[in-house]
XYZ file of C-alpha atoms in Angstrom:
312
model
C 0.000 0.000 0.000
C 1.183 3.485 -0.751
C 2.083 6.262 2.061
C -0.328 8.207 0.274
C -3.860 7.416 -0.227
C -4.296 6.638 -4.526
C -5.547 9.920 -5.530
C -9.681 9.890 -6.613
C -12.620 9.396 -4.949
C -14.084 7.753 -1.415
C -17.134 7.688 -0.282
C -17.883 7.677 3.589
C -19.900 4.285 3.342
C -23.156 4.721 5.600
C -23.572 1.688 8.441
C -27.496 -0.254 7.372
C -28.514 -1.683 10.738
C -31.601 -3.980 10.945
C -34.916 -3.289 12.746
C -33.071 -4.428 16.084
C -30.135 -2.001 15.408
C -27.787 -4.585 14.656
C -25.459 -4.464 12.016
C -27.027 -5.537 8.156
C -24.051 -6.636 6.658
C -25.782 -7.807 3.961
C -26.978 -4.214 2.941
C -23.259 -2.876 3.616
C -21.813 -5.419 1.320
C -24.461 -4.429 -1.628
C -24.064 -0.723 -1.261
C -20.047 -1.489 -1.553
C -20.631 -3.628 -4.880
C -22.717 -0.632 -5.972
C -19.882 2.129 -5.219
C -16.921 -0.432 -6.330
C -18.905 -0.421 -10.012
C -18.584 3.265 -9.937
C -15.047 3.381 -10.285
C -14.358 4.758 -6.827
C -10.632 5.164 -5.841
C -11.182 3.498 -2.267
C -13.564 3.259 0.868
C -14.025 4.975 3.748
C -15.736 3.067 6.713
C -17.037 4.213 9.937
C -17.181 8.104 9.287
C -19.889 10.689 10.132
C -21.785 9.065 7.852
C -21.393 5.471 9.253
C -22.817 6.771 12.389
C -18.592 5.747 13.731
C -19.809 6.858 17.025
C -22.507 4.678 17.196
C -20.873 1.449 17.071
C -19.037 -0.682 19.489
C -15.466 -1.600 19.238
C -16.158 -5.063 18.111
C -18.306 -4.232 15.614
C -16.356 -1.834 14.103
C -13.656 -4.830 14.091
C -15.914 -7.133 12.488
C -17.332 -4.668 9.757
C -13.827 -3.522 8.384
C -13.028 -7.421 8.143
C -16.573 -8.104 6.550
C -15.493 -5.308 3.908
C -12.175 -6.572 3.337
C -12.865 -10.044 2.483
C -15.903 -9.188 0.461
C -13.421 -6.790 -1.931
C -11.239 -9.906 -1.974
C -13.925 -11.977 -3.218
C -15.251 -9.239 -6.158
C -11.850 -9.135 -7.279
C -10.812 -5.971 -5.717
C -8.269 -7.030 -2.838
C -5.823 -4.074 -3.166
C -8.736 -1.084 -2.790
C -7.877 0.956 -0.122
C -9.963 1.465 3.043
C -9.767 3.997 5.550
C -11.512 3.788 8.918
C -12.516 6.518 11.207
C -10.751 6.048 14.411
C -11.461 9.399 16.300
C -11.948 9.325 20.160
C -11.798 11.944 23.334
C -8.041 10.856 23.976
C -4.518 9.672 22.882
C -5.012 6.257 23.907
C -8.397 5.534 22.552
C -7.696 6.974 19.200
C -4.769 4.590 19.010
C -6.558 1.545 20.252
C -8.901 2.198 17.583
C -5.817 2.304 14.997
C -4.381 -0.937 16.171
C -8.008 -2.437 15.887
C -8.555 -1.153 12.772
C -5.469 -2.289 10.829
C -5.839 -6.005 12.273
C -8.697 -6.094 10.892
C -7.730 -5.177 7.423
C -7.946 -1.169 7.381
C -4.976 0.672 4.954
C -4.943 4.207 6.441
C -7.100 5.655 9.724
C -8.809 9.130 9.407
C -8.430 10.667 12.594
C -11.117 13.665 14.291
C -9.664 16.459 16.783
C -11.182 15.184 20.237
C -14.238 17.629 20.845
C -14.731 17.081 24.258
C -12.240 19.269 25.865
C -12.984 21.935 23.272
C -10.764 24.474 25.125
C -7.695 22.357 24.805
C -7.719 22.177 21.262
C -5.552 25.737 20.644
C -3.103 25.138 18.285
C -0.676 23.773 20.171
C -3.133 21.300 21.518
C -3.785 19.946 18.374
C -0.054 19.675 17.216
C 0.260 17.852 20.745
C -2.662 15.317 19.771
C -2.230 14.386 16.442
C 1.370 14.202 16.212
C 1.238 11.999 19.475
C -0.961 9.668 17.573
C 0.840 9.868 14.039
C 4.132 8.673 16.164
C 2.612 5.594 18.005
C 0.074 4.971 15.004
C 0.847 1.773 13.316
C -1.454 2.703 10.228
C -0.910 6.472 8.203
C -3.278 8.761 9.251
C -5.279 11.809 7.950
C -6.433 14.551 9.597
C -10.386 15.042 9.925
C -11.246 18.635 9.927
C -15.295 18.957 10.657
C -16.290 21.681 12.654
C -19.745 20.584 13.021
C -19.094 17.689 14.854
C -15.828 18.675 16.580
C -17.985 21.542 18.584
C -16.420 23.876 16.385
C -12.434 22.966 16.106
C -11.367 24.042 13.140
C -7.956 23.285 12.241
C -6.211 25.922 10.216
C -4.336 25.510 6.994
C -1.030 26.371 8.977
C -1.382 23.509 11.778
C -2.206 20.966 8.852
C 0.986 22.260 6.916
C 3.319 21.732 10.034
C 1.974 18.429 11.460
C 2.338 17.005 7.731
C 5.638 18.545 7.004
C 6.826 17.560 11.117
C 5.366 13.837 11.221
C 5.923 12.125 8.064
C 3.021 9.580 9.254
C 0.518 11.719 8.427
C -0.561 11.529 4.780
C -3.597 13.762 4.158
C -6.098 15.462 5.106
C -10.002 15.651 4.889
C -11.985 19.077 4.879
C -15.216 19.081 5.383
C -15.293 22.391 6.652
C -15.511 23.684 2.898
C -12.687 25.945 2.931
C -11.291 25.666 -1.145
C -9.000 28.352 0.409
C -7.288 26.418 3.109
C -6.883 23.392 0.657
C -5.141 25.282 -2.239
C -2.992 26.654 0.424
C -2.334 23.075 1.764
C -1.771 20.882 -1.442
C 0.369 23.815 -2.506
C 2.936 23.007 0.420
C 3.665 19.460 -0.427
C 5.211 17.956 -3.935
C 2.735 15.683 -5.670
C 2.295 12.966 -4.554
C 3.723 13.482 -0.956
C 0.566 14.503 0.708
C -3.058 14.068 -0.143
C -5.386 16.579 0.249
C -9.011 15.717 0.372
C -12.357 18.308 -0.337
C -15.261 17.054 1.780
C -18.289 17.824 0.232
C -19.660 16.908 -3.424
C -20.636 21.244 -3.508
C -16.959 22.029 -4.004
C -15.657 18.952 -6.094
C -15.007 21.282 -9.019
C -13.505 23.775 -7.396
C -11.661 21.612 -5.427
C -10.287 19.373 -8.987
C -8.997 22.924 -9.985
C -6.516 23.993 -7.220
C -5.294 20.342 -7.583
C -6.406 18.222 -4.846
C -5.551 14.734 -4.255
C -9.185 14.029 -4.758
C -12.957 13.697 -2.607
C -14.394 11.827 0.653
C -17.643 12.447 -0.434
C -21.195 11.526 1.120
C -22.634 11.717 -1.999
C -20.832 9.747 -4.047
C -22.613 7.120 -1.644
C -25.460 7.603 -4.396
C -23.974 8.735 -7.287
C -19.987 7.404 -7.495
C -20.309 7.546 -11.378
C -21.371 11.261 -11.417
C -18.381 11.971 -9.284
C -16.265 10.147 -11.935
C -17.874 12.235 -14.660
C -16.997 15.390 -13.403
C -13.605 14.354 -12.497
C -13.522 13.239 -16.046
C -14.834 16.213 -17.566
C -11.784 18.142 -15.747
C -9.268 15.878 -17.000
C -10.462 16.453 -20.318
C -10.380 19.959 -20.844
C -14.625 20.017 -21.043
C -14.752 22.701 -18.080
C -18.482 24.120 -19.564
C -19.106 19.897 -19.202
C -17.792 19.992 -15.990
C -19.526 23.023 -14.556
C -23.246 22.090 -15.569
C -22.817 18.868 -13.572
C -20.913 20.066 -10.715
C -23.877 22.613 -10.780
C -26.534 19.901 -10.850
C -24.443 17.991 -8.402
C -24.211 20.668 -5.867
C -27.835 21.210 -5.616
C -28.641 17.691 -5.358
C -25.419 17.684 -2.376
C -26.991 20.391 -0.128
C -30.230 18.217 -0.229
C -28.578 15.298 0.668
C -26.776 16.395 3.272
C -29.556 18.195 4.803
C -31.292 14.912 5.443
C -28.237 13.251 6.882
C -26.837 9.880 7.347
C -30.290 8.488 7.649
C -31.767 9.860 4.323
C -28.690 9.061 2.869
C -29.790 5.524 3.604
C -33.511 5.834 2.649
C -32.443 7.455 -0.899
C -30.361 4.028 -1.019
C -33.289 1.905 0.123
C -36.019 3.511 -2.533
C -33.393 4.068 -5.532
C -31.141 0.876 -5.145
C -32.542 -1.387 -2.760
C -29.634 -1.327 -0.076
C -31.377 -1.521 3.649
C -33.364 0.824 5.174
C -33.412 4.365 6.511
C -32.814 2.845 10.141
C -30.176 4.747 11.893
C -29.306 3.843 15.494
C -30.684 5.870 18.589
C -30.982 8.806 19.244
C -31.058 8.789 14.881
C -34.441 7.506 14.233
C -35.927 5.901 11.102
C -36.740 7.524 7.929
C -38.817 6.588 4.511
C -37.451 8.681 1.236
C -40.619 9.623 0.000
C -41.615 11.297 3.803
C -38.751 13.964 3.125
C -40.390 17.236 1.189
C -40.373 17.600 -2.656
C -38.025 20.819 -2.356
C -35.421 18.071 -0.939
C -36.473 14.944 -3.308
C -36.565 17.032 -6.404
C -32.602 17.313 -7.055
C -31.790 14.194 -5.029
C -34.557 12.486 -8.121
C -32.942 14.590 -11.150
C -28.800 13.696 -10.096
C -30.332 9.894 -9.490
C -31.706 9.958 -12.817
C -28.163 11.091 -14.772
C -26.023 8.584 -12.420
C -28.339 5.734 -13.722
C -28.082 6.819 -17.298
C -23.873 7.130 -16.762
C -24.142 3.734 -15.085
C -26.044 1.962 -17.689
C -29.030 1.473 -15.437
C-alpha cells in the first residue's frame, strides 16, 4: 500500500442496521458492490456518515473485516480502506488504529477530540495528532469537521506543520468547505507526498482545480459515477461539461446532506434497494418519499443522470 492514499474518490460508506439495530451486513456489502462499479478510488468506513460513534469496538472490528474479504472476493483485494478512528483521547484513538489495521484497514482518518474543546488551541492539536501519528501503526489523515468537533477548526497552517513535522501523516479531509485552506495546503507538499481531500460533493469542481488529491464524499454514496464524470470532464479539458454537472451535483449535495446519514440511507433503500433508513438511537428511522419535494426534487434529477452514466 502506498504512504499516500491513490488519488480519486471515497465515499464515507453509511452503516445499514436492521430493525433491532444490529449491524445488516448484507446491505453494507451491496451498497459497496454498488460504489466499487462506480469506479471509486477506495472506501471509507465508519465516518460521520457510518454513524462511527454509534458502534461498538467489536463491531467496528468485524465490519472492516466483513469489507475486506468481500473486496477480496469481487476481485478488488488491493482497494484501499480507511476507517474513522477518532476518540476523546490519545489512547483511545490509538486503540482504535491498532483495531482497525488487524482487521484489514490501509490508512485511519483521525477527528480532533471535541470534548475538551478548550484544549484544542493550536498547540493542543499539534500535541494530539502528532502523538498519535508517532505511536500509530497505520498512516493517518487529519479530519477537519467543525460541526461535529464543537467547532475545532484546524487551520491551513497547523495541517501544513503536522504534515511537514510527522511524516506519518498523509492527508487530510476538509469538510469544513474551505477551497482556500486546501489550495494553500496541497500547494505546500510535492505531488504525490501529501493528499489533500475536499469534503463535500458542492466544491468537487472547485476543489479538482486547485489540484487536490481528490474527494471523501457523502454523496458519491449515491452517485460514485457522477463523481467520476466530473472528475472526467476536468481531465479532459470540457470545463463548460464539468460546470453544468458540478452545478446539478451541488444542488442535489446540499439536499442530501440536509437529510443526513439516515436519508442518505432511505435514498439508497427507494433508488437501489440497499437496507433501510434505520439509523441507530438517538437517529431515528426515515422513509425517502416522507422527506419534502423541495429536498427529493434534485436528489430524483442527479439519481436519474447517475443511472443513465451507469447503464441502469
Amino acid at each position: 500500500m502506498s504512504h499516500v492514499p491513490p488519488a480519486g474518490i471515497y465515499p464515507p460508506l453509511v452503516t445499514y442496521f436492521n430493525e433491532d439495530e444490529s449491524i445488516d451486513y448484507d446491505s453494507v456489502l451491496k451498497h459497496i458492490h454498488h460504489v466499487v462499479k462506480g469506479g471509486v478510488a477506495g472506501l471509507v468506513l465508519q465516518g460521520s456518515n457510518g454513524e462511527a460513534v454509534h458502534l461498538l469496538h467489536d463491531e467496528r472490528q468485524e465490519l472492516v473485516k466483513r469489507v475486506r474479504q468481500y473486496l477480496v472476493e469481487i476481485g478488488h483485494p488491493d482497494l484501499p480502506i480507511i476507517v474513522g478512528c477518532g476518540a476523546f483521547s490519545v489512547r483511545e484513538t490509538l486503540l482504535h488504529i491498532e483495531e482497525a489495521k488487524n482487521a484489514g484497514a490501509d490508512y485511519a482518518l483521525v477527528l480532533a477530540p471535541a470534548y475538551w474543546v478548550p484544549l484544542m488551541s493550536p498547540d493542543g492539536l499539534k500535541s494530539f495528532f502528532g502523538e498519535v501519528a508517532d505511536a500509530s501503526p497505520l498512516p493517518i489523515l487529519i479530519y477537519n469537521y467543525p460541526d461535529v468537533t464543537g467547532g475545532i477548526n484546524i487551520s491551513s497552517e497547523t495541517i501544513i506543520e503536522l504534515g511537514r513535522k510527522h511524516k506519518n501523516i498523509v492527508g487530510v479531509k476538509l469538510t469544513c468547505g474551505d477551497v482556500g485552506k486546501l489550495n494553500r495546503i496541497q500547494c505546500s507538499f510535492a505531488p504525490g507526498e501529501f493528499a489533500g481531500f475536499a469534503g463535500k460533493s458542492d466544491f468537487l469542481l472547485p476543489a479538482l482545480v486547485i489540484g487536490t488529491h481528490g474527494a471523501i464524499v457523502g454523496s458519491a454514496n449515491a452517485w460514485p459515477f457522477v463523481h467520476a464524470k466530473v472528475s472526467e470532464y476536468f481531465r479532459n479539458g470540457q470545463i463548460a461539461e464539468a460546470r453544468e454537472l458540478q452545478t446539478k451535483l451541488s444542488h442535489a449535495d446540499d439536499a442530501l446532506m440536509r437529510i443526513g446519514a439516515v436519508g442518505v440511507k432511505a435514498t439508497m433503500s427507494h433508488y437501489f434497494g440497499c437496507g433501510t433508513g434505520r439509523g441507530r438511537r438517538p437517529f431515528g428511522s426515515a422513509s425517502y418519499l416522507e422527506y419534502p419535494e423541495n429536498l427529493r426534487k434534485p436528489i430524483d434529477e442527479m439519481t436519474v443522470i447517475e443511472k443513465e452514466l451507469s447503464g441502469h
